[in-house]
mmCIF file of C-alpha atoms in Angstrom:
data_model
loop_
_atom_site.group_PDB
_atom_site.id
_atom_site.type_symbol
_atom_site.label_atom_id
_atom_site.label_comp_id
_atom_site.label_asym_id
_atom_site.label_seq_id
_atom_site.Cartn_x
_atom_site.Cartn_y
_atom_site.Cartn_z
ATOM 1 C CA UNK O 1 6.709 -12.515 14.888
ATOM 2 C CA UNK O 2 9.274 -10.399 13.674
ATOM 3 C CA UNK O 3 8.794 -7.029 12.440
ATOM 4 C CA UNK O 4 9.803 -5.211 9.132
ATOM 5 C CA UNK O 5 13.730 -4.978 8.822
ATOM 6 C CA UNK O 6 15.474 -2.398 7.113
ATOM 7 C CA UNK O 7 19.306 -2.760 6.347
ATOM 8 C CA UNK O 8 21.779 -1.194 6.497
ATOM 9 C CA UNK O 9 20.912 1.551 9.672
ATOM 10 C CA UNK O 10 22.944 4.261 8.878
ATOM 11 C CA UNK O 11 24.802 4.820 5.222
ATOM 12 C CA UNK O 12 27.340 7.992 4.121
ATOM 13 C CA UNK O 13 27.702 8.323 0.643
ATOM 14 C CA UNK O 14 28.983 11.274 -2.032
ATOM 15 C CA UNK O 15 27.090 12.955 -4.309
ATOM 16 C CA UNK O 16 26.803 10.922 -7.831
ATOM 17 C CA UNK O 17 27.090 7.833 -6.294
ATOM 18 C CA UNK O 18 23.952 5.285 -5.822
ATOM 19 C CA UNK O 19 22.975 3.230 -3.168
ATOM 20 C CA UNK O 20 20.764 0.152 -2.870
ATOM 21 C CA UNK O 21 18.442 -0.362 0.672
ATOM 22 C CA UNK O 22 16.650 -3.271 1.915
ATOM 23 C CA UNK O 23 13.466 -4.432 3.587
ATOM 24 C CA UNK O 24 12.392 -7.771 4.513
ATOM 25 C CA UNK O 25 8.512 -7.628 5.480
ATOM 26 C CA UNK O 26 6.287 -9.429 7.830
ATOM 27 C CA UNK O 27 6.333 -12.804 6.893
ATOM 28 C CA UNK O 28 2.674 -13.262 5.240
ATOM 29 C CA UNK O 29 2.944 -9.187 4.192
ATOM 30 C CA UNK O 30 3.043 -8.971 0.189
ATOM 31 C CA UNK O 31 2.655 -4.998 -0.187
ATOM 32 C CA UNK O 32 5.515 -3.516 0.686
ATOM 33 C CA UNK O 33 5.807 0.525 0.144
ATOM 34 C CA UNK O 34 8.718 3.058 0.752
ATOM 35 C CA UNK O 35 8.576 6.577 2.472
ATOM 36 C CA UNK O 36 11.326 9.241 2.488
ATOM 37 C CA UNK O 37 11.257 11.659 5.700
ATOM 38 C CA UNK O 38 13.044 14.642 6.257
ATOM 39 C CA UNK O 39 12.627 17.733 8.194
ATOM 40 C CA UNK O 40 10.902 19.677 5.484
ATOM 41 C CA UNK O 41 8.963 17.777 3.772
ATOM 42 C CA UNK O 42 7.941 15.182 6.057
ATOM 43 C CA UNK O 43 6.832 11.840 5.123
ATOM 44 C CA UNK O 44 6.562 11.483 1.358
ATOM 45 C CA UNK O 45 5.643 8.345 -0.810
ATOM 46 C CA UNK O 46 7.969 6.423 -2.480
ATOM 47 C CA UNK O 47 6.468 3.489 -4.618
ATOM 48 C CA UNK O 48 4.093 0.592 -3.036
ATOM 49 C CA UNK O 49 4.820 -3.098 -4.687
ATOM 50 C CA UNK O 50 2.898 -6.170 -4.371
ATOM 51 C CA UNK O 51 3.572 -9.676 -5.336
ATOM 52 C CA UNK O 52 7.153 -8.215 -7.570
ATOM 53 C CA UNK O 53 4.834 -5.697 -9.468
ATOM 54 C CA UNK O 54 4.917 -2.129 -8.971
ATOM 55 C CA UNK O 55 1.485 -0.582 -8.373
ATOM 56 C CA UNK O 56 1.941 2.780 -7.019
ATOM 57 C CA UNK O 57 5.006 5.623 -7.353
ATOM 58 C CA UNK O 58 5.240 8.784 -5.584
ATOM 59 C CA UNK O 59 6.528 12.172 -7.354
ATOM 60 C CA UNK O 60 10.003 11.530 -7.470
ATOM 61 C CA UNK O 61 12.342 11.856 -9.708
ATOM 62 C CA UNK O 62 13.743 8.406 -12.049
ATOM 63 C CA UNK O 63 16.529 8.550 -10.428
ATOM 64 C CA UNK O 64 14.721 6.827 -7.402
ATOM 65 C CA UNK O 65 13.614 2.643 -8.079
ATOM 66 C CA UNK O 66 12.961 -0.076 -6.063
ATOM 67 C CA UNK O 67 11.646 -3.314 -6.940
ATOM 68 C CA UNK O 68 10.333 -6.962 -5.061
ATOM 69 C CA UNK O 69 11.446 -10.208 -5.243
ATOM 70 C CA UNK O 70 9.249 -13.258 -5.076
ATOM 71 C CA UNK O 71 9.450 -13.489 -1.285
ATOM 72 C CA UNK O 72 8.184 -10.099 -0.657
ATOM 73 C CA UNK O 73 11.846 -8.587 -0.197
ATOM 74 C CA UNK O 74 12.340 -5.148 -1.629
ATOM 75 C CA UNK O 75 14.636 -3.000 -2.048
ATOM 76 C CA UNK O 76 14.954 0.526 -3.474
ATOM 77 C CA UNK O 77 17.781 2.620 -5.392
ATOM 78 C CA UNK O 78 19.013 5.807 -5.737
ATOM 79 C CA UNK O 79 21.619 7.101 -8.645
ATOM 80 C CA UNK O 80 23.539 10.035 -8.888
ATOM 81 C CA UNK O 81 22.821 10.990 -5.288
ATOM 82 C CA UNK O 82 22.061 14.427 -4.912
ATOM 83 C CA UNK O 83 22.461 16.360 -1.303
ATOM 84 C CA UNK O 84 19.130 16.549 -1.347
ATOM 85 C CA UNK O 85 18.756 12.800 -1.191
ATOM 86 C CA UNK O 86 19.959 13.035 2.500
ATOM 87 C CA UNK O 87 16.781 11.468 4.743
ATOM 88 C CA UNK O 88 15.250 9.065 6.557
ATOM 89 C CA UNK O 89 13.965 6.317 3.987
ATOM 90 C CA UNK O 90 11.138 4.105 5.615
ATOM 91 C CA UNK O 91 10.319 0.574 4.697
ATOM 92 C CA UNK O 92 6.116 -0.376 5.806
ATOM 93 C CA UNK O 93 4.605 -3.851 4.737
ATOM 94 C CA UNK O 94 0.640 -4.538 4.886
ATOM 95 C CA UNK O 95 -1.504 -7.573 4.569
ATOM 96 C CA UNK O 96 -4.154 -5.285 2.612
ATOM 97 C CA UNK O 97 -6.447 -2.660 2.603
ATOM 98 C CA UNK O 98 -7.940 -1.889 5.941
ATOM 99 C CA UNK O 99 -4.816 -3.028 7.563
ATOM 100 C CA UNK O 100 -2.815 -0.523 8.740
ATOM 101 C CA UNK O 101 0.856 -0.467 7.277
ATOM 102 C CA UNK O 102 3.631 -1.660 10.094
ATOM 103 C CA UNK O 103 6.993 0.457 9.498
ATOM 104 C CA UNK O 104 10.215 -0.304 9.700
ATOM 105 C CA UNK O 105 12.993 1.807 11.377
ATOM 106 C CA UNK O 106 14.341 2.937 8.756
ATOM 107 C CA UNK O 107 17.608 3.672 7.105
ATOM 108 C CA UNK O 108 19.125 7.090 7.585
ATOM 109 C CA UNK O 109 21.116 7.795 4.405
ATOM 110 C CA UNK O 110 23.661 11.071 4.326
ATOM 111 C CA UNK O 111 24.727 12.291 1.284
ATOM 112 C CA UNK O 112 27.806 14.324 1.579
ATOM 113 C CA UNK D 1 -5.619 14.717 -4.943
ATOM 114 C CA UNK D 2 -5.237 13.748 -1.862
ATOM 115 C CA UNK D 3 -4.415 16.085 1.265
ATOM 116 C CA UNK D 4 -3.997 15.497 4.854
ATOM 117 C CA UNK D 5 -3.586 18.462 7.170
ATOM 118 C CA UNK D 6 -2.384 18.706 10.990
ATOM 119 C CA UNK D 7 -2.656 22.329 11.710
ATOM 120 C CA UNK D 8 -0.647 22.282 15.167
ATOM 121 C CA UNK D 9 3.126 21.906 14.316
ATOM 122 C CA UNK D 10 3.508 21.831 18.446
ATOM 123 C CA UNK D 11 0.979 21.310 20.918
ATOM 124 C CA UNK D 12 1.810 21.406 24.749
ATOM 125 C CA UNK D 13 -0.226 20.542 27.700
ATOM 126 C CA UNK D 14 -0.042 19.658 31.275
ATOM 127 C CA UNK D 15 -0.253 16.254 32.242
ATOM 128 C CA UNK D 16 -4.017 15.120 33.106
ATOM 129 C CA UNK D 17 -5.398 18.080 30.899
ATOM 130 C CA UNK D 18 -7.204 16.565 28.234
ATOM 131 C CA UNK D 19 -5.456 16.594 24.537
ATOM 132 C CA UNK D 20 -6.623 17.086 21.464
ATOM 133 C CA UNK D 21 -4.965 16.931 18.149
ATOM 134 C CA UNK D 22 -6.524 17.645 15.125
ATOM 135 C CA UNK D 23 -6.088 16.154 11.365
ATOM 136 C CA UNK D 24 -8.508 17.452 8.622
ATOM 137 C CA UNK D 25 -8.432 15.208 5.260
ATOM 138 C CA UNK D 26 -9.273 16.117 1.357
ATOM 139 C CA UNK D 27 -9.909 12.775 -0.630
ATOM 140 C CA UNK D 28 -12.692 12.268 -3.468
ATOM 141 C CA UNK D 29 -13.420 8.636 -2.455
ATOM 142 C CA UNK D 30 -13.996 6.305 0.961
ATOM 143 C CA UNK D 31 -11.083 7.532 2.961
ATOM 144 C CA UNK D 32 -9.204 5.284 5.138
ATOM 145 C CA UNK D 33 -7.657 6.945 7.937
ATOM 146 C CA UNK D 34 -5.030 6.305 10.530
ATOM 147 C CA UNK D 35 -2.804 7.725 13.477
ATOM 148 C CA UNK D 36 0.784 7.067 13.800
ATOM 149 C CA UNK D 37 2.963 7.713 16.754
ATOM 150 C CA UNK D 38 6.878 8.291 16.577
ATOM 151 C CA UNK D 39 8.046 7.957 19.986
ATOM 152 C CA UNK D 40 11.697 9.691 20.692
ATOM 153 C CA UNK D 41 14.200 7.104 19.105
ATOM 154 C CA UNK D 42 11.607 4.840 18.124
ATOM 155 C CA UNK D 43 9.760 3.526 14.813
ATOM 156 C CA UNK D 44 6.948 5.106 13.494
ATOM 157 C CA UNK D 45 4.016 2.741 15.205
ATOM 158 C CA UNK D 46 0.170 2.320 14.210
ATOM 159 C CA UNK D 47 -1.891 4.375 17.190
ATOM 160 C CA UNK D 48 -5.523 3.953 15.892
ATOM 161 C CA UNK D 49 -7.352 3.102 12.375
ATOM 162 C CA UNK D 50 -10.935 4.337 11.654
ATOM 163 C CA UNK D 51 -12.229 1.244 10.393
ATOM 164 C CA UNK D 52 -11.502 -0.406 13.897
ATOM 165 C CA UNK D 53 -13.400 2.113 15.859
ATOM 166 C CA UNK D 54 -10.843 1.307 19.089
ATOM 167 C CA UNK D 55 -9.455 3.229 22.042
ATOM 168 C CA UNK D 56 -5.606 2.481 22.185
ATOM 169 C CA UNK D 57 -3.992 4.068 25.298
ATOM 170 C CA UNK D 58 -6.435 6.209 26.002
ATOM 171 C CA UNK D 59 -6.660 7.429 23.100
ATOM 172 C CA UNK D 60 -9.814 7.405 20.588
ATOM 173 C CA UNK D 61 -10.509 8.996 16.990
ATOM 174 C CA UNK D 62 -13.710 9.601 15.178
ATOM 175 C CA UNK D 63 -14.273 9.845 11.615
ATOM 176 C CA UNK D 64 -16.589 13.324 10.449
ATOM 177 C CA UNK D 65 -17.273 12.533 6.961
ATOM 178 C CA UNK D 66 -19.176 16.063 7.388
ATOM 179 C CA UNK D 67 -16.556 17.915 8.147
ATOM 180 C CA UNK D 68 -13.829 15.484 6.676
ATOM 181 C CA UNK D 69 -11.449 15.108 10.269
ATOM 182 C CA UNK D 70 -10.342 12.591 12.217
ATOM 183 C CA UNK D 71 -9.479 14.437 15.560
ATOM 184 C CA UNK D 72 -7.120 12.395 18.104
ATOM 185 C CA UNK D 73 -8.385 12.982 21.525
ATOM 186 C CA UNK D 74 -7.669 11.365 24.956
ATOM 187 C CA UNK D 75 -9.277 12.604 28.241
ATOM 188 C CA UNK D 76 -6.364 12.708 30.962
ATOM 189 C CA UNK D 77 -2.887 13.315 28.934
ATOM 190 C CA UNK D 78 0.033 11.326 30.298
ATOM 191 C CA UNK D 79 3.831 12.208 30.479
ATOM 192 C CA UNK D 80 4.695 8.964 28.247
ATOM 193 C CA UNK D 81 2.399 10.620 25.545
ATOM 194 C CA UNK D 82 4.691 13.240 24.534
ATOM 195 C CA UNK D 83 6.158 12.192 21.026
ATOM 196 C CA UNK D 84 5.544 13.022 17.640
ATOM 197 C CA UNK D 85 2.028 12.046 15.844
ATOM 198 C CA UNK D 86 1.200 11.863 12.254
ATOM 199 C CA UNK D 87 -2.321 11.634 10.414
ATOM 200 C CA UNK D 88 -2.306 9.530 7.235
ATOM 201 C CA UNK D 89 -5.000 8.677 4.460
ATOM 202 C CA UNK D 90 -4.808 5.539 2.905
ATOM 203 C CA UNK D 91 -5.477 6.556 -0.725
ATOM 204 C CA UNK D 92 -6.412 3.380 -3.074
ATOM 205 C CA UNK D 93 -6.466 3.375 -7.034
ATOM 206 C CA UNK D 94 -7.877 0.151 -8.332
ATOM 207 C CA UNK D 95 -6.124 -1.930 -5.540
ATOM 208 C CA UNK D 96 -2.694 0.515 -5.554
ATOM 209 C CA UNK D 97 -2.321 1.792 -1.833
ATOM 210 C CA UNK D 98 0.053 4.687 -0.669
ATOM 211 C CA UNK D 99 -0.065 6.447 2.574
ATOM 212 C CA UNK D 100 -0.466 10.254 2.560
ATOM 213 C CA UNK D 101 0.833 11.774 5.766
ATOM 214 C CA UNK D 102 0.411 15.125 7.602
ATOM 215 C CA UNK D 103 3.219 17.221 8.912
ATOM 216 C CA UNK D 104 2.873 15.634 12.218
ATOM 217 C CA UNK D 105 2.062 17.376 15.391
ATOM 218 C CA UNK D 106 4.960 17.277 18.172
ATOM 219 C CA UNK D 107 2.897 16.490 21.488
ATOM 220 C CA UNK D 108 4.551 17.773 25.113
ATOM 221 C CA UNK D 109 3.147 16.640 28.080
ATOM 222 C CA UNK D 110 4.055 18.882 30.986
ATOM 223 C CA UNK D 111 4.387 17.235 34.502
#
């Protein structure tokens, strides 16, 4: 079965602009959660969703949202990009707790 | 709060020496725990979960409530295990999940 798919791969945008990323889960997968990874910090926690409703967010900022559609899709947006926005965002669906979360490959956005 | 800790930022060995990385964990309830592997180039990938008890490629992990660590071991290292390895709680909140990841410790198998 096809795996979680993150779109686009790559993005280069300036600073103040936003930008919108994408994940389409394992079909049958209804949480679907988003990581940031960079260098320094490592992996850090977005926001989980499940069935369109957020249930979790991470420590970041408002400038960061995301939300789900009814067929699990999600996607997540930054405003007024910052340099510091630069990173690895990572898209991981789950069938529930217990289940281990299976991770996309990410989008690598650069903020220059 | 929840706090997952990989001490080793590197760890190198020689291939057939036995490898052990270690993850130490601070949650107040039933901890869920996992291993991820990032292979050069390559997604993060689920390794091993806890609650399965299994031995994937070698490998095998077991939960010390005691001393609150879920060590990744595997007898004879390989070359194909070098790559990058995360620990990760699963930390719930009446049925809200998030992942809370370790540093990661870069693995180097020597030939």
């Amino acid at each position: 079965k096809a795996g979680v798919t993150q779109t686009p791969r790559y993005l280069i945008k300036t600073r103040g602009q936003q930008v919108t990323l994408s994940c389409s889960p394992i079909s049958g997968h209804r949480s679907v959660s988003w990581y940031q990874q960079t260098p320094g910090q490592g992996l850090q926690f977005l926001f989980e969703y499940f069935s369109e409703t957020q249930r979790n967010k991470g420590n970041f900022p408002g400038r960061f949202s995301g939300r789900q559609f009814s067929n699990s899709r999600s996607e997540m947006n930054v405003s007024t990009l910052e340099l510091g926005d630069s990173a690895l965002y990572l898209c991981a669906s789950s069938l529930g707790t217990g289940a281990g979360y299976t991770f996309g490959s990410g989008t690598r956005l650069t903020v220059v | 709060a929840q706090r997952v800790t990989q001490p080793e930022k590197l760890l190198s060995v020689f291939k057939g020496a036995p490898v052990e990385l270690k993850c130490n964990y601070s949650y107040s309830g039933s901890p869920e725990l996992f291993w991820y592997v990032q292979y050069s180039r390559q997604r993060l990938q689920l390794l091993l979960r806890h609650i399965s008890r299994e031995s994937i490629k070698g490998f095998t992990a077991d939960l010390n409530k005691g001393e609150t660590s879920f060590h990744l071991k595997k007898p004879f290292a390989q070359e194909e295990d070098s790559a990058m390895y995360y620990c990760a709680l699963s930390a719930s909140f009446q049925g809200a999940q998030k992942l809370v990841f370790g540093q990661g410790t870069r693995l180097t198998i020597n030939p």
